[in-house]
Amino acid sequence: MTLTMLARKERLTAPAYDQGLLWVALMLLGFGLVMVYSASIALAEADKATGHQSTYYLIRHAAYLGVSFVAAMVAFQVPTRIWQKIAPYLFLIGIALLVLVLIPGIGREVNGSRRWISFFFITLQPSELMKLFVAMYVADYTVRKAAQMDSFTKGFLPMLAVMLLVGGLLLREPDFGAFAVIAAIAVSILWLGGINIRIFGGLLVLLVVGFVLLIWSSPYRLQRITGFMDPWADPFGKGYQLSHALIAFGRGEWFGVGLGASVEKLLYLPEAHTDFLLAVIAEELGFVGVCTVVMLFGWMVMRAFGIAKEAVLHERYFSALLAQGIGVWLGVQAIINMGVNMGILPTKGLTLPLLSYGGSGIVANCVALAILLRIDWENRRLAKGMPV
């Protein structure tokens, strides 16, 4: 058998999709289900709204995973060329949802933030879906405007206007964390898509100045900054949440106190099953558990960029930019959440992707990964000379 025949046989018998990426995603989702249950038992038993049922959040999170798997399987069946065609329409739907969530009576307010829309027994958080819609829209825009990306007025200015609209709506909720993630997605795709270096440099300066002004002009954001810099100065006030998160990390040491044995989750650490799930992981599974989560996310982001590189080789530029956007989204959001839990970054209301409790976030993450798998599947078929 000749080398050519052997190479052709190897291509034909290669896996049809990235099995490693799928298994890492399933590991994170399964681990998240276990840790959400562990972190929420005390809260569920103490809350009258849950009927004092210890499995309340476990059952709901499992239901979210079921819906997410169905949504992901449907998303995987959609070719990326269809995603590119409908990207502007999905973006408009996302804008409409961000407007609806601000309307009293439609948007539901929790802890001073109006981020949710209730449809009977379903609660939707538009900002989570908007992260995916923005990745698609900016990738499509960059491909369509490739010849004009060096122009400030024709290439960059229209995108800047659109992103300012999205940012303004998000800050009205307010959801500064989602705005930061969406800004990172948009800027990264524009940079990877070949935007003029001078325009990109000006954009970075503008973003830094904008973030500083947003923090300085908002008393509660400024308090979060000062509180995160020294949580022990006011451990029962501004620094309460972070101080207990740091205590959880300290108690965990190398191997943790054991699964289910966390003390901080016993109504000491607020949002233990959502924003501060990593602190519970640190306390129960220690440094080893946290490092495992970090490495899984790191591998997933690297695979996203690897899939994007393969798409570029096949001249599938929308697919490449979308894959990179998904990788940036998951990576940046995970870094921000981990930084908040460790006291490296100011406290923000961002969940840990694929792990934290929450319906809209899990659905959006799973759909994004399904699209990433679809891009890889199409890459592999093209490499074998098969149609997509």
CSV table of C-alpha atoms in Angstrom, one decimal:
chain,number,residue,atom,x,y,z
A,1,MET,CA,0.0,0.0,0.0
A,2,THR,CA,1.4,3.3,-1.1
A,3,LEU,CA,1.9,6.3,1.2
A,4,THR,CA,-0.8,8.2,-0.7
A,5,MET,CA,-3.3,5.4,-0.1
A,6,LEU,CA,-2.3,5.2,3.6
A,7,ALA,CA,-2.8,9.0,4.0
A,8,ARG,CA,-6.2,8.8,2.2
A,9,LYS,CA,-7.3,5.9,4.4
A,10,GLU,CA,-6.2,7.8,7.6
A,11,ARG,CA,-8.3,10.8,6.5
A,12,LEU,CA,-11.3,8.7,5.8
A,13,THR,CA,-11.2,6.8,9.1
A,14,ALA,CA,-10.4,9.9,11.3
A,15,PRO,CA,-13.1,10.9,13.8
A,16,ALA,CA,-15.9,13.0,12.4
A,17,TYR,CA,-15.7,15.6,15.2
A,18,ASP,CA,-13.5,16.7,18.0
A,19,GLN,CA,-14.2,14.0,20.6
A,20,GLY,CA,-11.7,15.6,23.1
A,21,LEU,CA,-13.6,18.9,23.0
A,22,LEU,CA,-16.9,17.2,23.5
A,23,TRP,CA,-15.6,15.2,26.5
A,24,VAL,CA,-14.1,18.2,28.1
A,25,ALA,CA,-17.4,20.1,27.8
A,26,LEU,CA,-19.3,17.1,29.2
A,27,MET,CA,-16.8,16.9,32.1
A,28,LEU,CA,-17.2,20.5,33.0
A,29,LEU,CA,-21.0,20.3,32.8
A,30,GLY,CA,-21.2,17.1,34.9
A,31,PHE,CA,-18.7,18.5,37.4
A,32,GLY,CA,-20.8,21.7,37.5
A,33,LEU,CA,-24.0,19.8,38.3
A,34,VAL,CA,-22.2,18.1,41.3
A,35,MET,CA,-20.8,21.3,42.6
A,36,VAL,CA,-24.0,23.3,42.2
A,37,TYR,CA,-25.8,20.6,44.3
A,38,SER,CA,-23.0,20.7,46.9
A,39,ALA,CA,-23.0,24.5,47.1
A,40,SER,CA,-26.8,25.0,47.2
A,41,ILE,CA,-28.0,22.4,49.7
A,42,ALA,CA,-28.0,24.7,52.7
A,43,LEU,CA,-29.5,27.6,50.8
A,44,ALA,CA,-32.3,25.4,49.4
A,45,GLU,CA,-33.1,23.9,52.8
A,46,ALA,CA,-33.2,27.4,54.4
A,47,ASP,CA,-35.3,29.2,51.7
A,48,LYS,CA,-39.1,29.0,52.0
A,49,ALA,CA,-39.4,29.7,48.2
A,50,THR,CA,-37.8,26.3,47.5
A,51,GLY,CA,-40.0,24.4,49.9
A,52,HIS,CA,-37.0,23.7,52.0
A,53,GLN,CA,-36.0,20.9,49.5
A,54,SER,CA,-32.3,20.3,49.5
A,55,THR,CA,-32.5,19.1,45.8
A,56,TYR,CA,-34.3,22.2,44.5
A,57,TYR,CA,-31.4,23.7,42.7
A,58,LEU,CA,-30.0,20.3,41.6
A,59,ILE,CA,-33.3,19.4,39.9
A,60,ARG,CA,-33.6,22.8,38.2
A,61,HIS,CA,-30.0,22.7,37.0
A,62,ALA,CA,-30.4,19.2,35.7
A,63,ALA,CA,-33.5,20.5,33.8
A,64,TYR,CA,-31.4,23.3,32.4
A,65,LEU,CA,-28.8,20.8,31.2
A,66,GLY,CA,-31.5,18.8,29.5
A,67,VAL,CA,-32.8,21.8,27.6
A,68,SER,CA,-29.2,22.8,26.8
A,69,PHE,CA,-28.4,19.4,25.3
A,70,VAL,CA,-31.5,19.5,23.1
A,71,ALA,CA,-30.7,23.1,22.0
A,72,ALA,CA,-27.1,22.1,21.3
A,73,MET,CA,-28.1,19.1,19.1
A,74,VAL,CA,-30.4,21.3,17.1
A,75,ALA,CA,-27.6,24.0,16.7
A,76,PHE,CA,-25.1,21.3,15.5
A,77,GLN,CA,-27.4,20.4,12.6
A,78,VAL,CA,-27.3,24.0,11.3
A,79,PRO,CA,-24.5,24.7,8.7
A,80,THR,CA,-22.3,27.6,9.5
A,81,ARG,CA,-23.3,29.3,6.2
A,82,ILE,CA,-26.9,29.5,7.6
A,83,TRP,CA,-25.6,31.0,10.9
A,84,GLN,CA,-23.8,33.6,8.9
A,85,LYS,CA,-26.9,34.5,6.9
A,86,ILE,CA,-29.1,34.9,10.0
A,87,ALA,CA,-26.4,36.5,12.2
A,88,PRO,CA,-27.8,40.1,11.6
A,89,TYR,CA,-31.3,39.0,12.4
A,90,LEU,CA,-30.3,37.2,15.6
A,91,PHE,CA,-28.4,40.4,16.6
A,92,LEU,CA,-31.6,42.4,16.1
A,93,ILE,CA,-33.6,39.9,18.2
A,94,GLY,CA,-30.9,40.3,20.9
A,95,ILE,CA,-31.3,44.1,20.8
A,96,ALA,CA,-35.0,43.8,21.1
A,97,LEU,CA,-34.7,41.5,24.1
A,98,LEU,CA,-32.3,44.0,25.7
A,99,VAL,CA,-34.9,46.7,25.2
A,100,LEU,CA,-37.7,44.5,26.5
A,101,VAL,CA,-35.9,43.7,29.7
A,102,LEU,CA,-35.8,47.4,30.7
A,103,ILE,CA,-39.6,47.8,30.4
A,104,PRO,CA,-41.2,47.6,33.9
A,105,GLY,CA,-43.7,44.8,34.0
A,106,ILE,CA,-41.7,42.8,31.4
A,107,GLY,CA,-38.2,42.8,32.9
A,108,ARG,CA,-37.8,41.3,36.3
A,109,GLU,CA,-35.7,43.2,38.9
A,110,VAL,CA,-33.5,41.3,41.4
A,111,ASN,CA,-31.1,43.0,43.8
A,112,GLY,CA,-31.4,46.3,42.0
A,113,SER,CA,-30.7,44.9,38.5
A,114,ARG,CA,-33.2,44.3,35.8
A,115,ARG,CA,-31.7,41.5,33.7
A,116,TRP,CA,-34.4,38.9,33.3
A,117,ILE,CA,-37.6,38.4,31.3
A,118,SER,CA,-40.1,35.9,32.6
A,119,PHE,CA,-42.2,33.8,30.1
A,120,PHE,CA,-44.6,31.8,32.3
A,121,PHE,CA,-42.3,29.2,33.9
A,122,ILE,CA,-39.2,30.2,31.9
A,123,THR,CA,-36.8,33.0,32.9
A,124,LEU,CA,-34.6,34.4,30.1
A,125,GLN,CA,-31.4,36.5,30.6
A,126,PRO,CA,-30.9,38.3,27.3
A,127,SER,CA,-27.3,39.4,28.0
A,128,GLU,CA,-26.3,35.7,28.0
A,129,LEU,CA,-27.7,35.1,24.5
A,130,MET,CA,-26.3,38.4,23.3
A,131,LYS,CA,-22.8,37.2,23.8
A,132,LEU,CA,-23.3,34.5,21.2
A,133,PHE,CA,-25.3,36.9,18.9
A,134,VAL,CA,-22.5,39.5,19.1
A,135,ALA,CA,-19.8,36.9,18.2
A,136,MET,CA,-21.8,35.9,15.1
A,137,TYR,CA,-22.7,39.5,14.1
A,138,VAL,CA,-19.1,40.9,14.4
A,139,ALA,CA,-17.7,37.8,12.6
A,140,ASP,CA,-20.1,38.3,9.8
A,141,TYR,CA,-19.5,42.1,9.7
A,142,THR,CA,-15.8,41.7,9.6
A,143,VAL,CA,-16.0,39.2,6.7
A,144,ARG,CA,-18.4,41.4,4.7
A,145,LYS,CA,-16.4,44.6,5.3
A,146,ALA,CA,-13.0,43.0,4.9
A,147,ALA,CA,-12.0,45.4,2.1
A,148,GLN,CA,-13.0,48.4,4.3
A,149,MET,CA,-11.5,47.5,7.6
A,150,ASP,CA,-8.7,50.0,7.1
A,151,SER,CA,-11.3,52.8,6.8
A,152,PHE,CA,-12.4,54.5,10.0
A,153,THR,CA,-15.7,55.9,8.6
A,154,LYS,CA,-16.8,52.9,6.5
A,155,GLY,CA,-15.3,50.0,8.4
A,156,PHE,CA,-15.0,50.8,12.1
A,157,LEU,CA,-17.5,53.6,12.8
A,158,PRO,CA,-20.7,51.7,12.0
A,159,MET,CA,-19.5,48.8,14.3
A,160,LEU,CA,-18.6,51.3,17.0
A,161,ALA,CA,-22.1,52.8,16.9
A,162,VAL,CA,-23.8,49.4,17.1
A,163,MET,CA,-21.6,48.3,20.1
A,164,LEU,CA,-22.2,51.6,21.9
A,165,LEU,CA,-26.0,50.9,21.6
A,166,VAL,CA,-25.5,47.4,23.0
A,167,GLY,CA,-23.3,48.8,25.8
A,168,GLY,CA,-25.8,51.5,26.7
A,169,LEU,CA,-28.6,48.9,27.0
A,170,LEU,CA,-26.5,46.6,29.1
A,171,LEU,CA,-25.4,49.4,31.4
A,172,ARG,CA,-29.0,50.4,31.9
A,173,GLU,CA,-29.8,47.1,33.5
A,174,PRO,CA,-27.0,47.4,34.8
A,175,ASP,CA,-24.8,44.5,33.7
A,176,PHE,CA,-21.2,45.8,33.6
A,177,GLY,CA,-19.8,42.3,33.6
A,178,ALA,CA,-21.7,41.2,30.5
A,179,PHE,CA,-20.7,44.5,28.8
A,180,ALA,CA,-17.0,43.8,29.5
A,181,VAL,CA,-17.2,40.3,28.1
A,182,ILE,CA,-19.1,41.4,25.0
A,183,ALA,CA,-16.6,44.2,24.4
A,184,ALA,CA,-13.8,41.7,24.7
A,185,ILE,CA,-15.5,39.4,22.1
A,186,ALA,CA,-16.1,42.3,19.6
A,187,VAL,CA,-12.6,43.8,20.0
A,188,SER,CA,-10.9,40.4,19.6
A,189,ILE,CA,-12.8,39.5,16.5
A,190,LEU,CA,-12.1,42.9,14.9
A,191,TRP,CA,-8.4,42.6,15.7
A,192,LEU,CA,-8.2,39.0,14.4
A,193,GLY,CA,-10.2,40.0,11.4
A,194,GLY,CA,-7.5,42.5,10.3
A,195,ILE,CA,-8.6,45.9,11.6
A,196,ASN,CA,-6.2,48.8,11.1
A,197,ILE,CA,-3.6,48.8,13.8
A,198,ARG,CA,-4.0,52.6,14.5
A,199,ILE,CA,-7.8,52.3,14.7
A,200,PHE,CA,-7.4,49.3,17.1
A,201,GLY,CA,-5.0,51.2,19.3
A,202,GLY,CA,-7.4,54.1,19.5
A,203,LEU,CA,-10.2,51.7,20.3
A,204,LEU,CA,-8.2,50.2,23.2
A,205,VAL,CA,-7.5,53.7,24.6
A,206,LEU,CA,-11.2,54.6,24.2
A,207,LEU,CA,-12.2,51.4,26.1
A,208,VAL,CA,-9.8,52.0,29.0
A,209,VAL,CA,-11.0,55.6,29.4
A,210,GLY,CA,-14.6,54.5,29.1
A,211,PHE,CA,-14.3,51.8,31.7
A,212,VAL,CA,-12.5,54.2,34.1
A,213,LEU,CA,-15.2,56.9,33.6
A,214,LEU,CA,-18.0,54.3,34.1
A,215,ILE,CA,-16.4,53.2,37.4
A,216,TRP,CA,-15.7,56.7,38.6
A,217,SER,CA,-19.1,58.0,37.8
A,218,SER,CA,-21.0,55.2,39.6
A,219,PRO,CA,-20.8,55.2,43.4
A,220,TYR,CA,-21.6,51.4,43.7
A,221,ARG,CA,-19.0,50.5,41.1
A,222,LEU,CA,-16.4,52.6,42.9
A,223,GLN,CA,-17.3,51.0,46.2
A,224,ARG,CA,-16.7,47.6,44.6
A,225,ILE,CA,-13.2,48.7,43.5
A,226,THR,CA,-12.3,50.0,46.9
A,227,GLY,CA,-13.8,46.9,48.6
A,228,PHE,CA,-11.9,44.5,46.4
A,229,MET,CA,-8.6,46.2,47.1
A,230,ASP,CA,-8.9,45.7,50.8
A,231,PRO,CA,-11.9,43.5,51.8
A,232,TRP,CA,-10.7,43.2,55.4
A,233,ALA,CA,-11.1,46.9,55.9
A,234,ASP,CA,-14.9,46.3,56.0
A,235,PRO,CA,-15.4,42.5,56.3
A,236,PHE,CA,-19.1,42.8,57.3
A,237,GLY,CA,-20.0,45.4,54.6
A,238,LYS,CA,-18.4,46.0,51.2
A,239,GLY,CA,-15.8,43.3,51.7
A,240,TYR,CA,-18.2,40.6,53.1
A,241,GLN,CA,-18.6,38.5,50.0
A,242,LEU,CA,-14.9,38.6,48.9
A,243,SER,CA,-13.6,38.0,52.4
A,244,HIS,CA,-15.6,34.8,52.8
A,245,ALA,CA,-14.5,33.7,49.3
A,246,LEU,CA,-10.9,34.1,50.4
A,247,ILE,CA,-11.6,32.2,53.6
A,248,ALA,CA,-12.9,29.4,51.4
A,249,PHE,CA,-9.7,29.4,49.3
A,250,GLY,CA,-7.6,29.4,52.5
A,251,ARG,CA,-9.5,26.5,54.1
A,252,GLY,CA,-9.1,24.4,50.9
A,253,GLU,CA,-5.3,24.3,50.9
A,254,TRP,CA,-3.9,21.7,48.6
A,255,PHE,CA,-6.6,19.0,48.4
A,256,GLY,CA,-9.6,20.6,50.1
A,257,VAL,CA,-11.8,19.6,53.0
A,258,GLY,CA,-13.7,17.1,51.0
A,259,LEU,CA,-16.7,17.1,48.7
A,260,GLY,CA,-19.7,18.4,50.5
A,261,ALA,CA,-17.8,19.5,53.6
A,262,SER,CA,-17.6,23.2,52.8
A,263,VAL,CA,-18.4,25.6,55.7
A,264,GLU,CA,-18.7,28.8,53.7
A,265,LYS,CA,-21.6,27.5,51.7
A,266,LEU,CA,-23.6,27.2,54.9
A,267,LEU,CA,-25.2,30.7,54.3
A,268,TYR,CA,-21.9,32.5,54.9
A,269,LEU,CA,-20.8,33.0,51.3
A,270,PRO,CA,-23.6,34.7,49.2
A,271,GLU,CA,-24.2,33.4,45.6
A,272,ALA,CA,-22.2,30.3,46.4
A,273,HIS,CA,-23.9,28.2,43.6
A,274,THR,CA,-23.6,31.0,41.0
A,275,ASP,CA,-21.0,33.7,40.9
A,276,PHE,CA,-18.8,32.2,43.7
A,277,LEU,CA,-19.0,28.5,42.8
A,278,LEU,CA,-15.2,28.4,42.3
A,279,ALA,CA,-14.7,29.4,46.0
A,280,VAL,CA,-16.7,26.3,47.0
A,281,ILE,CA,-14.7,24.2,44.6
A,282,ALA,CA,-11.5,25.6,46.2
A,283,GLU,CA,-12.7,24.9,49.7
A,284,GLU,CA,-13.9,21.3,49.0
A,285,LEU,CA,-11.3,20.2,46.4
A,286,GLY,CA,-8.5,22.5,47.1
A,287,PHE,CA,-5.7,23.8,44.9
A,288,VAL,CA,-5.8,20.6,42.8
A,289,GLY,CA,-9.5,21.1,42.1
A,290,VAL,CA,-9.1,24.7,41.0
A,291,CYS,CA,-6.1,23.9,38.8
A,292,THR,CA,-8.1,21.1,37.1
A,293,VAL,CA,-10.9,23.6,36.2
A,294,VAL,CA,-8.4,26.1,35.0
A,295,MET,CA,-6.6,23.6,32.8
A,296,LEU,CA,-9.9,22.3,31.3
A,297,PHE,CA,-10.9,25.8,30.3
A,298,GLY,CA,-7.4,26.5,29.0
A,299,TRP,CA,-7.5,23.4,26.8
A,300,MET,CA,-11.0,24.3,25.5
A,301,VAL,CA,-9.9,27.8,24.5
A,302,MET,CA,-6.8,26.5,22.8
A,303,ARG,CA,-8.9,24.0,20.8
A,304,ALA,CA,-11.3,26.8,19.8
A,305,PHE,CA,-8.3,28.7,18.3
A,306,GLY,CA,-7.0,25.4,16.7
A,307,ILE,CA,-10.3,24.8,15.0
A,308,ALA,CA,-10.3,28.5,13.8
A,309,LYS,CA,-6.8,27.9,12.3
A,310,GLU,CA,-8.1,24.9,10.4
A,311,ALA,CA,-11.0,26.9,9.1
A,312,VAL,CA,-8.6,29.6,7.8
A,313,LEU,CA,-6.8,26.9,5.8
A,314,HIS,CA,-10.0,26.1,4.1
A,315,GLU,CA,-10.7,29.8,3.5
A,316,ARG,CA,-13.8,29.7,5.8
A,317,TYR,CA,-13.2,33.1,7.4
A,318,PHE,CA,-16.6,33.5,9.1
A,319,SER,CA,-16.2,30.1,10.8
A,320,ALA,CA,-12.7,31.0,11.9
A,321,LEU,CA,-13.6,34.3,13.4
A,322,LEU,CA,-16.7,32.8,15.1
A,323,ALA,CA,-14.6,30.0,16.6
A,324,GLN,CA,-12.1,32.5,17.9
A,325,GLY,CA,-15.0,34.7,19.3
A,326,ILE,CA,-16.4,31.7,21.2
A,327,GLY,CA,-13.0,30.9,22.5
A,328,VAL,CA,-12.5,34.5,23.7
A,329,TRP,CA,-15.9,34.6,25.2
A,330,LEU,CA,-15.5,31.4,27.3
A,331,GLY,CA,-11.9,32.3,28.2
A,332,VAL,CA,-12.5,35.9,29.2
A,333,GLN,CA,-15.6,35.1,31.2
A,334,ALA,CA,-13.9,32.3,33.0
A,335,ILE,CA,-10.9,34.5,33.8
A,336,ILE,CA,-13.1,37.3,35.1
A,337,ASN,CA,-15.1,34.9,37.3
A,338,MET,CA,-11.9,33.2,38.7
A,339,GLY,CA,-10.3,36.6,39.3
A,340,VAL,CA,-13.3,37.8,41.2
A,341,ASN,CA,-13.4,34.7,43.3
A,342,MET,CA,-9.7,35.0,44.1
A,343,GLY,CA,-9.8,38.7,44.9
A,344,ILE,CA,-7.7,39.6,41.8
A,345,LEU,CA,-10.6,41.5,40.1
A,346,PRO,CA,-13.5,43.6,41.5
A,347,THR,CA,-16.7,41.7,42.3
A,348,LYS,CA,-18.9,41.3,39.2
A,349,GLY,CA,-22.1,39.4,38.6
A,350,LEU,CA,-20.6,36.9,36.1
A,351,THR,CA,-21.0,33.1,36.3
A,352,LEU,CA,-18.4,30.5,35.6
A,353,PRO,CA,-19.2,29.2,32.1
A,354,LEU,CA,-20.6,25.6,32.0
A,355,LEU,CA,-20.4,25.2,35.7
A,356,SER,CA,-22.4,27.8,37.6
A,357,TYR,CA,-26.2,27.5,38.2
A,358,GLY,CA,-28.3,29.4,35.6
A,359,GLY,CA,-30.5,28.5,32.7
A,360,SER,CA,-29.8,31.1,30.0
A,361,GLY,CA,-26.0,30.9,30.6
A,362,ILE,CA,-25.9,27.1,30.3
A,363,VAL,CA,-28.0,27.1,27.2
A,364,ALA,CA,-25.9,29.8,25.5
A,365,ASN,CA,-22.7,28.1,26.4
A,366,CYS,CA,-23.8,24.7,25.1
A,367,VAL,CA,-25.2,26.2,21.8
A,368,ALA,CA,-21.9,28.0,21.3
A,369,LEU,CA,-19.9,24.8,21.9
A,370,ALA,CA,-22.2,22.9,19.5
A,371,ILE,CA,-21.5,25.5,16.8
A,372,LEU,CA,-17.8,25.1,17.5
A,373,LEU,CA,-18.1,21.4,17.0
A,374,ARG,CA,-20.0,22.0,13.8
A,375,ILE,CA,-17.2,24.2,12.5
A,376,ASP,CA,-14.7,21.4,13.3
A,377,TRP,CA,-17.0,18.8,11.7
A,378,GLU,CA,-17.2,20.9,8.5
A,379,ASN,CA,-13.4,21.3,8.6
A,380,ARG,CA,-12.9,17.6,8.8
A,381,ARG,CA,-15.3,16.9,5.9
A,382,LEU,CA,-13.6,19.4,3.7
A,383,ALA,CA,-10.2,17.8,4.5
A,384,LYS,CA,-11.6,14.5,3.3
A,385,GLY,CA,-12.9,16.2,0.1
A,386,MET,CA,-16.6,15.8,1.2
A,387,PRO,CA,-19.3,18.4,0.9
A,388,VAL,CA,-20.6,20.4,3.9
